[in-house]
Short mmCIF file of C-alpha atoms in Angstrom, two decimals:
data_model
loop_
_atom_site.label_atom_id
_atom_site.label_comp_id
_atom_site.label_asym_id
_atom_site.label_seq_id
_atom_site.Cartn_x
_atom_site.Cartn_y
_atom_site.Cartn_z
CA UNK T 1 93.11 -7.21 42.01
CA UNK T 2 94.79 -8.30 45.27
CA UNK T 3 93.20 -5.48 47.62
CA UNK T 4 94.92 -6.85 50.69
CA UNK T 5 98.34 -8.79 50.48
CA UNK T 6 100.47 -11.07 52.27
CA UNK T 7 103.91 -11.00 50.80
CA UNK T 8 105.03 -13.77 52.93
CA UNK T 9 103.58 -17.27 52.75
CA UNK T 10 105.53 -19.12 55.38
CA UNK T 11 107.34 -17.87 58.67
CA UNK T 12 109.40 -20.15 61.11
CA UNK T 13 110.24 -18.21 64.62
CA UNK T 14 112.11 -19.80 67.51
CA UNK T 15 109.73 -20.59 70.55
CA UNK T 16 109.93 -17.69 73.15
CA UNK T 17 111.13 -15.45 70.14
CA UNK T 18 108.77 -12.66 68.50
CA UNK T 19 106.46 -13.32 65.87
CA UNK T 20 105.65 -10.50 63.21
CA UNK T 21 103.30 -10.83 60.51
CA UNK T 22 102.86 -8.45 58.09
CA UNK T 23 100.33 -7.28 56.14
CA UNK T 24 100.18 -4.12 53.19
CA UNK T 25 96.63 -3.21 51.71
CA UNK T 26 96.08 -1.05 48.62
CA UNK T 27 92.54 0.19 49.17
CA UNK T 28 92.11 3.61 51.33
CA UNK T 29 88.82 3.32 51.73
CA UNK T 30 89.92 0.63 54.63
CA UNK T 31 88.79 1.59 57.87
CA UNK T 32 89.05 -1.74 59.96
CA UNK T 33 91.50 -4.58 59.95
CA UNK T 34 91.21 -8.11 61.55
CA UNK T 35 93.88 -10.86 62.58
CA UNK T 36 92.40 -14.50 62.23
CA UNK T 37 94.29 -17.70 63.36
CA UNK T 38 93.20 -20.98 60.87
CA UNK T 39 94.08 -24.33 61.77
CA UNK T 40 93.85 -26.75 58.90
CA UNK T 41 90.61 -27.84 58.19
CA UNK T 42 89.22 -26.00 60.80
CA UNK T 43 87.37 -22.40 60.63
CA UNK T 44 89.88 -19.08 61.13
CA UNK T 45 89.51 -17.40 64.83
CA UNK T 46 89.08 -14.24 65.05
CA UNK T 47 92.45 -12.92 66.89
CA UNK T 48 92.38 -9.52 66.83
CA UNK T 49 91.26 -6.26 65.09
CA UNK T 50 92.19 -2.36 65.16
CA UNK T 51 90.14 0.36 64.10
CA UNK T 52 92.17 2.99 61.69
CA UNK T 53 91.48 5.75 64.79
CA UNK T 54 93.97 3.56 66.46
CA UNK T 55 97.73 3.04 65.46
CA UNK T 56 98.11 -0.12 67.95
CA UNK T 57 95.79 -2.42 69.99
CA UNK T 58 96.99 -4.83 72.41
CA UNK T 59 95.39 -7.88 73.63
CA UNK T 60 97.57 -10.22 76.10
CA UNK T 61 100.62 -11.33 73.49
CA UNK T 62 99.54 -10.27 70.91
CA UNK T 63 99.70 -6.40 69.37
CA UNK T 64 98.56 -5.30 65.95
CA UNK T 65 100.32 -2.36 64.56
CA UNK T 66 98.81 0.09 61.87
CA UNK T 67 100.68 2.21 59.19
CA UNK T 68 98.39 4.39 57.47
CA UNK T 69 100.45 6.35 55.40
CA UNK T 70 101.98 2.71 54.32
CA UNK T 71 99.27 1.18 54.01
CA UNK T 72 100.72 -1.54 56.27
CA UNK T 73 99.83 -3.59 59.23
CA UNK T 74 101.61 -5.64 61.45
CA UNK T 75 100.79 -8.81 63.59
CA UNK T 76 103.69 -9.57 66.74
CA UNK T 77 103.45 -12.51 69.04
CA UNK T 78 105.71 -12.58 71.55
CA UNK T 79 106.38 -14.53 73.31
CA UNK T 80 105.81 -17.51 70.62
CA UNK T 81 104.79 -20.45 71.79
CA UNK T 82 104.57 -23.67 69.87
CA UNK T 83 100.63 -23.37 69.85
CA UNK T 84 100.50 -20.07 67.71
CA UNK T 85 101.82 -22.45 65.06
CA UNK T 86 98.82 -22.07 62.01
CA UNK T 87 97.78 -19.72 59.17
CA UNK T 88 97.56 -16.54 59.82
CA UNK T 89 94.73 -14.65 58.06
CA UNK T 90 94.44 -10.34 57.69
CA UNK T 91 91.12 -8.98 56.84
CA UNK T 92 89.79 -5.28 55.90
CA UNK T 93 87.00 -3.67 55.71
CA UNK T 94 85.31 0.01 55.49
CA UNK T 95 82.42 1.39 56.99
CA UNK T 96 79.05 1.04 55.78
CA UNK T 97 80.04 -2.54 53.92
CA UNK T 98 79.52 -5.82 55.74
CA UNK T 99 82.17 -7.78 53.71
CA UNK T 100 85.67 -8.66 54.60
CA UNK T 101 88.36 -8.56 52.02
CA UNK T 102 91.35 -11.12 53.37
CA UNK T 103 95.07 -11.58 52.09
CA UNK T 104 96.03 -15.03 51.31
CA UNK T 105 97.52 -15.75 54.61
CA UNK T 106 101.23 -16.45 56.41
CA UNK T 107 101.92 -19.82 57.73
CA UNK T 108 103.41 -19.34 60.93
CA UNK T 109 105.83 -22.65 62.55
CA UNK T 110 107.47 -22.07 65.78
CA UNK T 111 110.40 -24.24 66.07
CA UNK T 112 110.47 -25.58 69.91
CA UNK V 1 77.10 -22.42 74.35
CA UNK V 2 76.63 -20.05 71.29
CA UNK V 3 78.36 -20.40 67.92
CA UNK V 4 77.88 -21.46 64.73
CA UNK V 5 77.94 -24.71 63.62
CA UNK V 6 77.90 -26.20 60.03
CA UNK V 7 77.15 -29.86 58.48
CA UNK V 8 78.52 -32.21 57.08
CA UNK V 9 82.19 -31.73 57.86
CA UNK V 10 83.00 -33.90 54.24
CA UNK V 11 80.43 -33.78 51.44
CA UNK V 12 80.64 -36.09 48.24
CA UNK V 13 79.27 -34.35 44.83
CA UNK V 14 78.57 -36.65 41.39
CA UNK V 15 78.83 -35.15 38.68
CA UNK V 16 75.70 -32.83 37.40
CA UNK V 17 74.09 -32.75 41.29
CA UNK V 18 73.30 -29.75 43.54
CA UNK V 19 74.42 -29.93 47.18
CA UNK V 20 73.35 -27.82 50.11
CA UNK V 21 75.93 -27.15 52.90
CA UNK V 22 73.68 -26.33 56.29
CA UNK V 23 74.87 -23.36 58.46
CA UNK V 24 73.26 -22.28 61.62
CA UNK V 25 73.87 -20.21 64.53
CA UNK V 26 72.56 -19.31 67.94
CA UNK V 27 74.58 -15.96 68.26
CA UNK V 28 71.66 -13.93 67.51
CA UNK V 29 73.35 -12.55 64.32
CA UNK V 30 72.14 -10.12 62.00
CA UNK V 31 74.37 -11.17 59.91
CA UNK V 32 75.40 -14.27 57.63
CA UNK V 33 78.29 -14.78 55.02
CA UNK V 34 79.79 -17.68 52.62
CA UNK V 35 83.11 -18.18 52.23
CA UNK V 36 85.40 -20.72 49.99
CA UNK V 37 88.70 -21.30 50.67
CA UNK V 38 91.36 -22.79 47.86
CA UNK V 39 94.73 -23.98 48.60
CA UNK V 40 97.12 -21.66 49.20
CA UNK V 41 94.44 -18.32 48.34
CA UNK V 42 92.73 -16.49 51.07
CA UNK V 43 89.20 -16.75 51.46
CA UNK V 44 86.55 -15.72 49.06
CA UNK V 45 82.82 -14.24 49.49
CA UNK V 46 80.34 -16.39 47.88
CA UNK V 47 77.03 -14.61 49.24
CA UNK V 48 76.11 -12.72 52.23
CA UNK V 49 73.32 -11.87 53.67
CA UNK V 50 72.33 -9.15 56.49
CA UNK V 51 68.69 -10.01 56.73
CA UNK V 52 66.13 -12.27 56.68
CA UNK V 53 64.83 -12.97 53.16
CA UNK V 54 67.53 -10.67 51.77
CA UNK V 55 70.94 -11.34 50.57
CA UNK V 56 73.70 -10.45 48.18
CA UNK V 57 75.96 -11.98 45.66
CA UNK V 58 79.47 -11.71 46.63
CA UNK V 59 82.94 -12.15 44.72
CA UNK V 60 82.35 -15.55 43.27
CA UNK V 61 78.68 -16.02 43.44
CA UNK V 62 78.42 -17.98 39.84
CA UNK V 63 77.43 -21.22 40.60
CA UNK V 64 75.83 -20.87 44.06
CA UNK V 65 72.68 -20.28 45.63
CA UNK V 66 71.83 -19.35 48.92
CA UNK V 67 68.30 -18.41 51.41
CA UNK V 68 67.83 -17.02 54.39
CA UNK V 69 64.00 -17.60 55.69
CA UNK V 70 65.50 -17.82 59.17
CA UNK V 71 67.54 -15.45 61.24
CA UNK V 72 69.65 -18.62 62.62
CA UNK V 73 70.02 -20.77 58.73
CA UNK V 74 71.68 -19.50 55.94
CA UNK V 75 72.04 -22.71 53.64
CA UNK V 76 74.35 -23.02 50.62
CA UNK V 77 73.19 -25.07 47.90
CA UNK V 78 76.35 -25.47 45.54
CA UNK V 79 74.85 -25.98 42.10
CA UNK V 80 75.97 -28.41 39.35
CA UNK V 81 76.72 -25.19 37.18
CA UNK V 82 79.97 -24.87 39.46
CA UNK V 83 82.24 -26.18 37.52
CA UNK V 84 85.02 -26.61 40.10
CA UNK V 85 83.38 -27.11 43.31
CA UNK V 86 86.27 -28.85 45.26
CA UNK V 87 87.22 -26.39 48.14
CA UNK V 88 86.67 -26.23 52.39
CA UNK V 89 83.67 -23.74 52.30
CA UNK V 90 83.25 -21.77 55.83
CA UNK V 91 80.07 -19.70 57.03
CA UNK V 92 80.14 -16.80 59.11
CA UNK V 93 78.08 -14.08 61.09
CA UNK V 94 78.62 -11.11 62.94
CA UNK V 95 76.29 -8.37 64.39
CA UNK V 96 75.66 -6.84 61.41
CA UNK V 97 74.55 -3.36 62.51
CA UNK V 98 78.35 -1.99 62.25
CA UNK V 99 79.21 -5.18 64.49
CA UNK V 100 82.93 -5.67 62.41
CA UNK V 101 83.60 -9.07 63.85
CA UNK V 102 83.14 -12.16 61.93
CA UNK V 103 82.73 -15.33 63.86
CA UNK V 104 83.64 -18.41 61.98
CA UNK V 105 81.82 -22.21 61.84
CA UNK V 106 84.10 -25.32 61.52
CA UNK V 107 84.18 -25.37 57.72
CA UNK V 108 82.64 -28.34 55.09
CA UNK V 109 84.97 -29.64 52.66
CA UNK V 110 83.63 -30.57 49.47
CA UNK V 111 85.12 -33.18 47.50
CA UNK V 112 84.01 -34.30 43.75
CA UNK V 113 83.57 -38.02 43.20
#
């Protein structure tokens, strides 16, 4: 049971274009989501997270959206630059548990 | 400069041998966690732990073994009752007392000769 989803494995954006990720989880009991960045062979970096208190949290270019009622949360980079190119990781989690649930990840290419 | 760092970056299994993938970190984390990663899948909880001398299975914890007798080392020993140990396996910590961050190592990919 796929408790937090990525519908789309590959994304190609124009450089200087916006970026949006998306993300849809099935569990409620969610309280805290998390944006990771994964080079190959390399380990993910943490991005950035939002809180479900929060419907958006902004940090520099990127913002995460959240959608409670839709169960649905949203990465945008803009502008894209060829760097953000990578795998693109969401997380969840709830209160009280230590352990991350991730989707399977987007591979984002930004096409100079 | 703190982080967490994990060794070797390629490991070579034989057939019917254990392995132990070394993790460590100078964050000061509670917190410790085991991750494998598959092509094309997200990543999966092997074990974590929260405490010293305590730890608990995770999703795919068949086949795996972990300690924690330090609060820096939380080492992986992948057992040779894993049947399909090939994958890039990635440690973590955070906090741990409601700290929801998890800070990544570089990753050790095992291969099967």
């Amino acid at each position: 049971d796929q408790q937090v989803k990525q519908n789309s494995p590959s994304l190609s954006v124009q450089e200087g274009r916006i970026s949006i990720l998306n993300c849809d989880y099935t569990n409620s009991m969610f309280d805290y989501f998390l944006w990771y960045k994964k080079y190959p062979a390399e380990g993910p970096t943490f991005l950035i997270s939002i809180s479900s208190i929060k419907d958006k949290n902004e940090d520099g270019r990127f913002t995460v959206f959240l959608n409670k009622s839709a169960k649905h949360l949203s990465l945008h980079i803009v502008p894209s630059q060829p760097g953000d190119s990578a795998v693109y990781f969401c997380a969840a989690k709830y209160f009280g548990n230590e352990k991350l649930t991730f989707g399977t990840g987007t591979r984002l290419t930004i096409i100079p | 400069d703190g982080g967490i760092t994990q060794s070797p970056k390629y490991l070579f299994r034989k057939e019917g041998q254990n392995v132990t993938l070394s993790c460590e970190q100078n964050l000061n984390h509670d917190a410790m966690y085991w991750y494998r990663q598959d092509p094309g899948q997200g990543l999966r909880l092997i074990y974590y732990s929260q405490i010293v001398n305590d730890f608990q299975k995770g999703d795919i914890a068949e086949g795996y073994s972990v300690s924690r007798e330090k609060k820096e080392s939380f080492p992986l020993t992948v057992t040779s009752a894993q049947k399909n140990p090939t994958a890039f396996y990635l440690c973590a910590s955070s906090t741990g007392t409601g700290g929801e961050t998890q800070y990544f190592g570089p990753g050790t990919r095992l291969l099967v000769l």
